[in-house]
Amino acid sequence: MKFHCEKTALFEALNIAGRAPSRSGMTPGVRLLLEGSQLQISGKDSDLLIEVSLRVMGVSDGTVILPAALTTNLVKSLPEGSLEFSADDSSAEVIGGRSKFIIQTLMDIEPPFVKSPVGDMVTVNEESFKEGLRQVIRAAAKDDARDVMYTGVLFSAIEGGLRMVATDGMRLAIRDIAGMNVLGAEGEVIVPSRALSELEKILSYQQNPSEHLSVEIGAKDAMFKIGDISLTTRLIEEKYRDYRQILQASYPRRLVVDKKAFLESVRRLRIMAKENREVTHLRMDIDDGSVKLSVRSPQVGQATEDIDGTFIGEAFTIAFDPDLLLDGAEGVASDTVSIEFTEMNKAACISNIDDNSYTYLLMPIRF
Amino acid sequence: MQRPWDAKRAILHADLDCFFASVEILDNPRLKGLPVIVGGTGPRGVVAAASYEARVWGVRSAMAMAKARNLCPQGVFLDGTYSHYYDVSQQFHTVLRSFTDEIEIIGLDEAFMDVSGCQRLFGPPQVIASEIRRLVKEELGLSVCVGVGTTKQIAKLASRRAKPTISGGAVKAPKGVVVVWPGEEGEFLDPISVKELWGVGPKTYQRLQSIGVERIGDLRGVPNPTLAKILGKASSHLRLLAGGNDSDLVVSESRRKSVGHEQTYPADLSHLSQIDRELVRLAGSVANRMRKNKVLGRTITLKIRFGDFRTITRSVTLTSATDSEGEILVHLRKLFPEGAADGGIRLLGVALSNLKDGAATQLTFDDDYRRERDELSRSVAKIKERFGVDAIAPASLICGGEAGVKRNLN
């Protein structure tokens, strides 16, 4: 195969497709497939496939698999301008400016990623979809969760829209997006959060926000398309346990604080909390007159902040992991944050001040 | 004026005098002045503690009970109640902890303390030592001896010299506190037998004797290569100990890498039921210590030494840290290899490592459910207690429309 193209375009495509293979195990590869002037670059692991299409000046068709990170870094390092790419079965040659790289190809030993037929393609508002992902993904567990449900985000059809839910057992985030109907009337699927966080990054990279995001959800996999990029992920075939039983209709205590001031305070206190290797809790002493936040790091020091807030309910004390608290408050869309409490060992509920589209339940630290 | 402590480190070693026997005498004052011997009174029993009056007759800890009876037929022989000793020991540790958290518990009756950091609060170490002795006497009614020095080894040797002594068939009152001042370590150590140093067992002692080393002072004169030749790798640490220069730290439980408990059995265990009972006990005692020290552990290790001294360890790392004996036990049972009991088991040990501060625990939604379930079962128990066992039952037990639950109208 052989083609000419712009260095920057090829780098960006490689960079995106190269995100799909998981970083553990064998050398992750990217596949380049040229048909006429259409270059398709794809990366995959067993559950995730990212494909990027790129128009190039094609000379001869063909396909090759190259080590993802090395190829991406080499292309990135080339001077701006056009480059020439050619490859045979054993190696690929990249020439840009006065540089020339020869890269050994990888063998095609992994099973192909077979996409099962998926459902209807629905176009969604990219901005609110991205915002929703940003709000909930952080509540999902990282790869090594003890419960597979924790590694995914629940997409659930609700009246008039889509609900996204994620939890790692310590916190649970819910975002309702009105008017977004990507599932049937009562559909419910679990999408791996790794795929979604790659998607969120891709969406954030996009220079051109007017590009439409389309979503196609089938029985076994889901596909997301934006511009020339498509991301296909296997769904987690598990039943999402009923999270509604931990939601409460009302809480006996409610604190309203300014979002910016609250975030700044918590971030300052977190510096002290993180100085200790173990998680150090952030303590909130709240009564109707004042809200005092404090952190004591054994053998390190302590920090306190007084913040303004409106509190309704009986004075009390509660403590949280500052990171988890930040995650929740950062997701709030309004300028003020509502935090509701039951008691010191029960979940608190963080939400927007003016609507119910975002809910973040957080279990406290018992101290 | 108080003599200031002119050294960076100040270590105390506090050791209760013949602990079990003293507790027995405290509980039963009529035993005062009598030779009291506590230990297993069964056929394979050994002496766990002997009062000084019994020691006058030659009775020593770890001696076979039968031999003790021969030496001291007029002695008062008691089985002892371990749980009671444990409670008293807790009070002892509490007294020590009122001075510092830098405390390494060696046993029920013995602990090291690093008081380097608390002199401004409580005065120089010799003052702290006397204060500990006074408080333990006052609050527990027990006698404790305290050694003070710049290293653990010196503090330990010093406390031994603070103990009551036996001379001419009579017990001599203890010094109570022995202080080895900074700069005077050599004077103190030189005349002491090398046998008393850590790491000098009968074999090492023999080897040292072979090159004419009897006292710690002699050891200091031996050139390095000569010592290394006969002792190998251990020689350098021994030299540090002998010079009072070792930097062995007081390892407080909160800074420890693991919390564990081991038990050597007088007779090899071979019955599974017997082994399981021991696992239950070990899980309980480890969990207890973890809770007391407010730590949680993620890695559970089971150590097994067989009758033939072959030793294996098995471990498992959990997804979340625990201090629950139930959870620890479940894993211990899984870790115990099938057929391992066949050859007889000499020692079992359980340790939790991968520790984290358990004082604060991140709660999960599951905790919330679990607590509600616990609350439910407590309520059910209360109802049953009040209205009888038939008063309440799970709906799943009420079958075919016929309520299995009887109504109790009275």
PDB file of C-alpha atoms in Angstrom, chain B residues 147-298:
ATOM      1  CA  GLY B 147      14.497   0.072  81.969  1.00  0.00           C
ATOM      2  CA  VAL B 148      15.598   3.314  80.359  1.00  0.00           C
ATOM      3  CA  GLY B 149      18.215   3.635  77.644  1.00  0.00           C
ATOM      4  CA  THR B 150      19.091   4.985  74.257  1.00  0.00           C
ATOM      5  CA  THR B 151      18.227   1.720  72.455  1.00  0.00           C
ATOM      6  CA  LYS B 152      15.675  -1.039  72.816  1.00  0.00           C
ATOM      7  CA  GLN B 153      18.366  -3.553  73.668  1.00  0.00           C
ATOM      8  CA  ILE B 154      19.731  -1.388  76.473  1.00  0.00           C
ATOM      9  CA  ALA B 155      16.258  -0.613  77.831  1.00  0.00           C
ATOM     10  CA  LYS B 156      15.447  -4.309  77.864  1.00  0.00           C
ATOM     11  CA  LEU B 157      18.669  -5.244  79.661  1.00  0.00           C
ATOM     12  CA  ALA B 158      18.097  -2.386  82.079  1.00  0.00           C
ATOM     13  CA  SER B 159      14.564  -3.445  82.994  1.00  0.00           C
ATOM     14  CA  ARG B 160      15.884  -6.936  83.717  1.00  0.00           C
ATOM     15  CA  ARG B 161      18.242  -5.341  86.200  1.00  0.00           C
ATOM     16  CA  ALA B 162      15.402  -3.408  87.791  1.00  0.00           C
ATOM     17  CA  LYS B 163      13.662  -6.664  88.768  1.00  0.00           C
ATOM     18  CA  PRO B 164      13.555  -8.205  92.211  1.00  0.00           C
ATOM     19  CA  THR B 165      16.496 -10.520  92.774  1.00  0.00           C
ATOM     20  CA  ILE B 166      16.904 -13.700  94.709  1.00  0.00           C
ATOM     21  CA  SER B 167      19.880 -14.054  96.972  1.00  0.00           C
ATOM     22  CA  GLY B 168      20.454 -16.446  99.784  1.00  0.00           C
ATOM     23  CA  GLY B 169      17.007 -18.002  99.404  1.00  0.00           C
ATOM     24  CA  ALA B 170      15.257 -14.654  99.892  1.00  0.00           C
ATOM     25  CA  VAL B 171      13.655 -12.143  97.573  1.00  0.00           C
ATOM     26  CA  LYS B 172      15.364  -8.773  97.430  1.00  0.00           C
ATOM     27  CA  ALA B 173      13.241  -5.726  96.711  1.00  0.00           C
ATOM     28  CA  PRO B 174      13.508  -4.482  93.148  1.00  0.00           C
ATOM     29  CA  LYS B 175      15.191  -1.294  92.067  1.00  0.00           C
ATOM     30  CA  GLY B 176      12.101  -0.656  89.969  1.00  0.00           C
ATOM     31  CA  VAL B 177      13.753   1.681  87.534  1.00  0.00           C
ATOM     32  CA  VAL B 178      17.213   1.322  86.009  1.00  0.00           C
ATOM     33  CA  VAL B 179      18.501   4.175  83.895  1.00  0.00           C
ATOM     34  CA  VAL B 180      21.431   3.777  81.528  1.00  0.00           C
ATOM     35  CA  TRP B 181      22.502   7.336  80.813  1.00  0.00           C
ATOM     36  CA  PRO B 182      23.619   8.442  77.370  1.00  0.00           C
ATOM     37  CA  GLY B 183      27.381   8.017  77.139  1.00  0.00           C
ATOM     38  CA  GLU B 184      27.402   5.377  79.887  1.00  0.00           C
ATOM     39  CA  GLU B 185      26.220   2.526  77.674  1.00  0.00           C
ATOM     40  CA  GLY B 186      29.656   0.902  77.529  1.00  0.00           C
ATOM     41  CA  GLU B 187      30.030   0.770  81.291  1.00  0.00           C
ATOM     42  CA  PHE B 188      26.603  -0.801  81.588  1.00  0.00           C
ATOM     43  CA  LEU B 189      26.946  -3.321  78.785  1.00  0.00           C
ATOM     44  CA  ASP B 190      30.527  -4.508  79.240  1.00  0.00           C
ATOM     45  CA  PRO B 191      30.031  -6.829  82.225  1.00  0.00           C
ATOM     46  CA  ILE B 192      26.798  -8.391  80.900  1.00  0.00           C
ATOM     47  CA  SER B 193      26.946 -11.887  79.452  1.00  0.00           C
ATOM     48  CA  VAL B 194      26.599 -12.013  75.662  1.00  0.00           C
ATOM     49  CA  LYS B 195      23.906 -14.639  76.247  1.00  0.00           C
ATOM     50  CA  GLU B 196      21.562 -11.806  77.122  1.00  0.00           C
ATOM     51  CA  LEU B 197      21.875 -10.094  73.740  1.00  0.00           C
ATOM     52  CA  TRP B 198      19.145 -10.544  71.169  1.00  0.00           C
ATOM     53  CA  GLY B 199      20.024 -13.151  68.625  1.00  0.00           C
ATOM     54  CA  VAL B 200      22.502 -15.014  70.823  1.00  0.00           C
ATOM     55  CA  GLY B 201      21.091 -18.484  71.245  1.00  0.00           C
ATOM     56  CA  PRO B 202      22.905 -21.546  72.549  1.00  0.00           C
ATOM     57  CA  LYS B 203      24.669 -22.163  69.182  1.00  0.00           C
ATOM     58  CA  THR B 204      25.918 -18.621  68.789  1.00  0.00           C
ATOM     59  CA  TYR B 205      26.920 -18.512  72.416  1.00  0.00           C
ATOM     60  CA  GLN B 206      29.033 -21.641  71.957  1.00  0.00           C
ATOM     61  CA  ARG B 207      30.737 -20.124  68.941  1.00  0.00           C
ATOM     62  CA  LEU B 208      31.429 -16.896  70.799  1.00  0.00           C
ATOM     63  CA  GLN B 209      32.833 -18.821  73.734  1.00  0.00           C
ATOM     64  CA  SER B 210      35.128 -20.652  71.336  1.00  0.00           C
ATOM     65  CA  ILE B 211      36.863 -17.374  70.567  1.00  0.00           C
ATOM     66  CA  GLY B 212      36.939 -16.383  74.196  1.00  0.00           C
ATOM     67  CA  VAL B 213      33.938 -14.074  74.250  1.00  0.00           C
ATOM     68  CA  GLU B 214      31.926 -14.319  77.424  1.00  0.00           C
ATOM     69  CA  ARG B 215      30.815 -10.762  78.171  1.00  0.00           C
ATOM     70  CA  ILE B 216      29.592  -7.990  75.926  1.00  0.00           C
ATOM     71  CA  GLY B 217      32.809  -6.086  76.613  1.00  0.00           C
ATOM     72  CA  ASP B 218      34.818  -8.998  75.172  1.00  0.00           C
ATOM     73  CA  LEU B 219      32.745  -8.871  72.019  1.00  0.00           C
ATOM     74  CA  ARG B 220      33.721  -5.319  71.353  1.00  0.00           C
ATOM     75  CA  GLY B 221      37.406  -6.264  71.190  1.00  0.00           C
ATOM     76  CA  VAL B 222      36.960  -8.918  68.505  1.00  0.00           C
ATOM     77  CA  PRO B 223      37.994  -7.712  65.033  1.00  0.00           C
ATOM     78  CA  ASN B 224      35.233  -7.578  62.460  1.00  0.00           C
ATOM     79  CA  PRO B 225      36.517 -10.300  60.112  1.00  0.00           C
ATOM     80  CA  THR B 226      36.928 -12.768  62.982  1.00  0.00           C
ATOM     81  CA  LEU B 227      33.360 -12.143  64.138  1.00  0.00           C
ATOM     82  CA  ALA B 228      32.000 -12.348  60.602  1.00  0.00           C
ATOM     83  CA  LYS B 229      33.819 -15.646  60.094  1.00  0.00           C
ATOM     84  CA  ILE B 230      32.122 -17.368  63.001  1.00  0.00           C
ATOM     85  CA  LEU B 231      28.718 -15.661  62.883  1.00  0.00           C
ATOM     86  CA  GLY B 232      28.224 -14.775  59.229  1.00  0.00           C
ATOM     87  CA  LYS B 233      25.728 -12.123  58.351  1.00  0.00           C
ATOM     88  CA  ALA B 234      24.408 -11.783  61.884  1.00  0.00           C
ATOM     89  CA  SER B 235      27.723 -10.395  63.104  1.00  0.00           C
ATOM     90  CA  SER B 236      27.201  -6.772  62.135  1.00  0.00           C
ATOM     91  CA  HIS B 237      23.869  -6.405  63.928  1.00  0.00           C
ATOM     92  CA  LEU B 238      25.262  -8.128  66.987  1.00  0.00           C
ATOM     93  CA  ARG B 239      28.149  -5.676  67.016  1.00  0.00           C
ATOM     94  CA  LEU B 240      25.702  -2.776  66.913  1.00  0.00           C
ATOM     95  CA  LEU B 241      23.713  -4.246  69.794  1.00  0.00           C
ATOM     96  CA  ALA B 242      26.889  -4.772  71.794  1.00  0.00           C
ATOM     97  CA  GLY B 243      27.946  -1.188  71.207  1.00  0.00           C
ATOM     98  CA  GLY B 244      24.554   0.181  72.144  1.00  0.00           C
ATOM     99  CA  ASN B 245      24.405   1.587  68.623  1.00  0.00           C
ATOM    100  CA  ASP B 246      21.571  -0.380  67.038  1.00  0.00           C
ATOM    101  CA  SER B 247      18.839   1.692  65.519  1.00  0.00           C
ATOM    102  CA  ASP B 248      16.036  -0.832  66.040  1.00  0.00           C
ATOM    103  CA  LEU B 249      12.871   1.206  66.182  1.00  0.00           C
ATOM    104  CA  VAL B 250       9.949   1.004  68.503  1.00  0.00           C
ATOM    105  CA  VAL B 251       7.329  -0.192  66.064  1.00  0.00           C
ATOM    106  CA  SER B 252       3.950   0.988  67.210  1.00  0.00           C
ATOM    107  CA  GLU B 253       0.959  -0.929  65.955  1.00  0.00           C
ATOM    108  CA  SER B 254      -0.302   1.982  63.920  1.00  0.00           C
ATOM    109  CA  ARG B 255       2.945   2.080  61.975  1.00  0.00           C
ATOM    110  CA  ARG B 256       3.260  -1.657  61.671  1.00  0.00           C
ATOM    111  CA  LYS B 257       3.208  -3.419  58.363  1.00  0.00           C
ATOM    112  CA  SER B 258       1.125  -6.277  59.694  1.00  0.00           C
ATOM    113  CA  VAL B 259      -0.880  -7.463  62.637  1.00  0.00           C
ATOM    114  CA  GLY B 260      -0.543 -11.109  63.398  1.00  0.00           C
ATOM    115  CA  HIS B 261      -0.813 -13.826  65.944  1.00  0.00           C
ATOM    116  CA  GLU B 262       0.964 -17.171  66.057  1.00  0.00           C
ATOM    117  CA  GLN B 263       0.476 -20.122  68.299  1.00  0.00           C
ATOM    118  CA  THR B 264       2.707 -23.121  68.806  1.00  0.00           C
ATOM    119  CA  TYR B 265       0.819 -26.108  70.136  1.00  0.00           C
ATOM    120  CA  PRO B 266       2.166 -28.338  72.874  1.00  0.00           C
ATOM    121  CA  ALA B 267       0.819 -31.340  70.962  1.00  0.00           C
ATOM    122  CA  ASP B 268       0.526 -31.383  67.156  1.00  0.00           C
ATOM    123  CA  LEU B 269      -2.979 -30.733  65.886  1.00  0.00           C
ATOM    124  CA  SER B 270      -4.385 -33.300  63.511  1.00  0.00           C
ATOM    125  CA  HIS B 271      -8.167 -33.199  63.899  1.00  0.00           C
ATOM    126  CA  LEU B 272      -9.902 -30.816  61.528  1.00  0.00           C
ATOM    127  CA  SER B 273     -12.384 -29.761  64.178  1.00  0.00           C
ATOM    128  CA  GLN B 274      -9.511 -28.901  66.496  1.00  0.00           C
ATOM    129  CA  ILE B 275      -7.782 -26.916  63.746  1.00  0.00           C
ATOM    130  CA  ASP B 276     -10.944 -25.089  62.866  1.00  0.00           C
ATOM    131  CA  ARG B 277     -11.382 -24.094  66.475  1.00  0.00           C
ATOM    132  CA  GLU B 278      -7.877 -22.663  66.464  1.00  0.00           C
ATOM    133  CA  LEU B 279      -8.569 -20.753  63.246  1.00  0.00           C
ATOM    134  CA  VAL B 280     -11.648 -19.246  64.867  1.00  0.00           C
ATOM    135  CA  ARG B 281      -9.588 -18.252  67.861  1.00  0.00           C
ATOM    136  CA  LEU B 282      -6.742 -16.775  65.821  1.00  0.00           C
ATOM    137  CA  ALA B 283      -9.121 -14.849  63.563  1.00  0.00           C
ATOM    138  CA  GLY B 284     -10.783 -13.449  66.660  1.00  0.00           C
ATOM    139  CA  SER B 285      -7.606 -12.370  68.379  1.00  0.00           C
ATOM    140  CA  VAL B 286      -6.164 -10.754  65.241  1.00  0.00           C
ATOM    141  CA  ALA B 287      -9.422  -8.947  64.453  1.00  0.00           C
ATOM    142  CA  ASN B 288      -9.583  -7.757  68.013  1.00  0.00           C
ATOM    143  CA  ARG B 289      -6.127  -6.255  67.895  1.00  0.00           C
ATOM    144  CA  MET B 290      -6.854  -4.619  64.577  1.00  0.00           C
ATOM    145  CA  ARG B 291      -9.965  -2.967  65.908  1.00  0.00           C
ATOM    146  CA  LYS B 292      -8.172  -1.817  69.006  1.00  0.00           C
ATOM    147  CA  ASN B 293      -5.433  -0.250  66.930  1.00  0.00           C
ATOM    148  CA  LYS B 294      -7.912   1.133  64.438  1.00  0.00           C
ATOM    149  CA  VAL B 295      -6.369  -0.500  61.407  1.00  0.00           C
ATOM    150  CA  LEU B 296      -7.876  -2.491  58.576  1.00  0.00           C
ATOM    151  CA  GLY B 297      -5.992  -5.063  56.519  1.00  0.00           C
ATOM    152  CA  ARG B 298      -6.422  -6.261  52.981  1.00  0.00           C
TER     153      ARG B 298
END
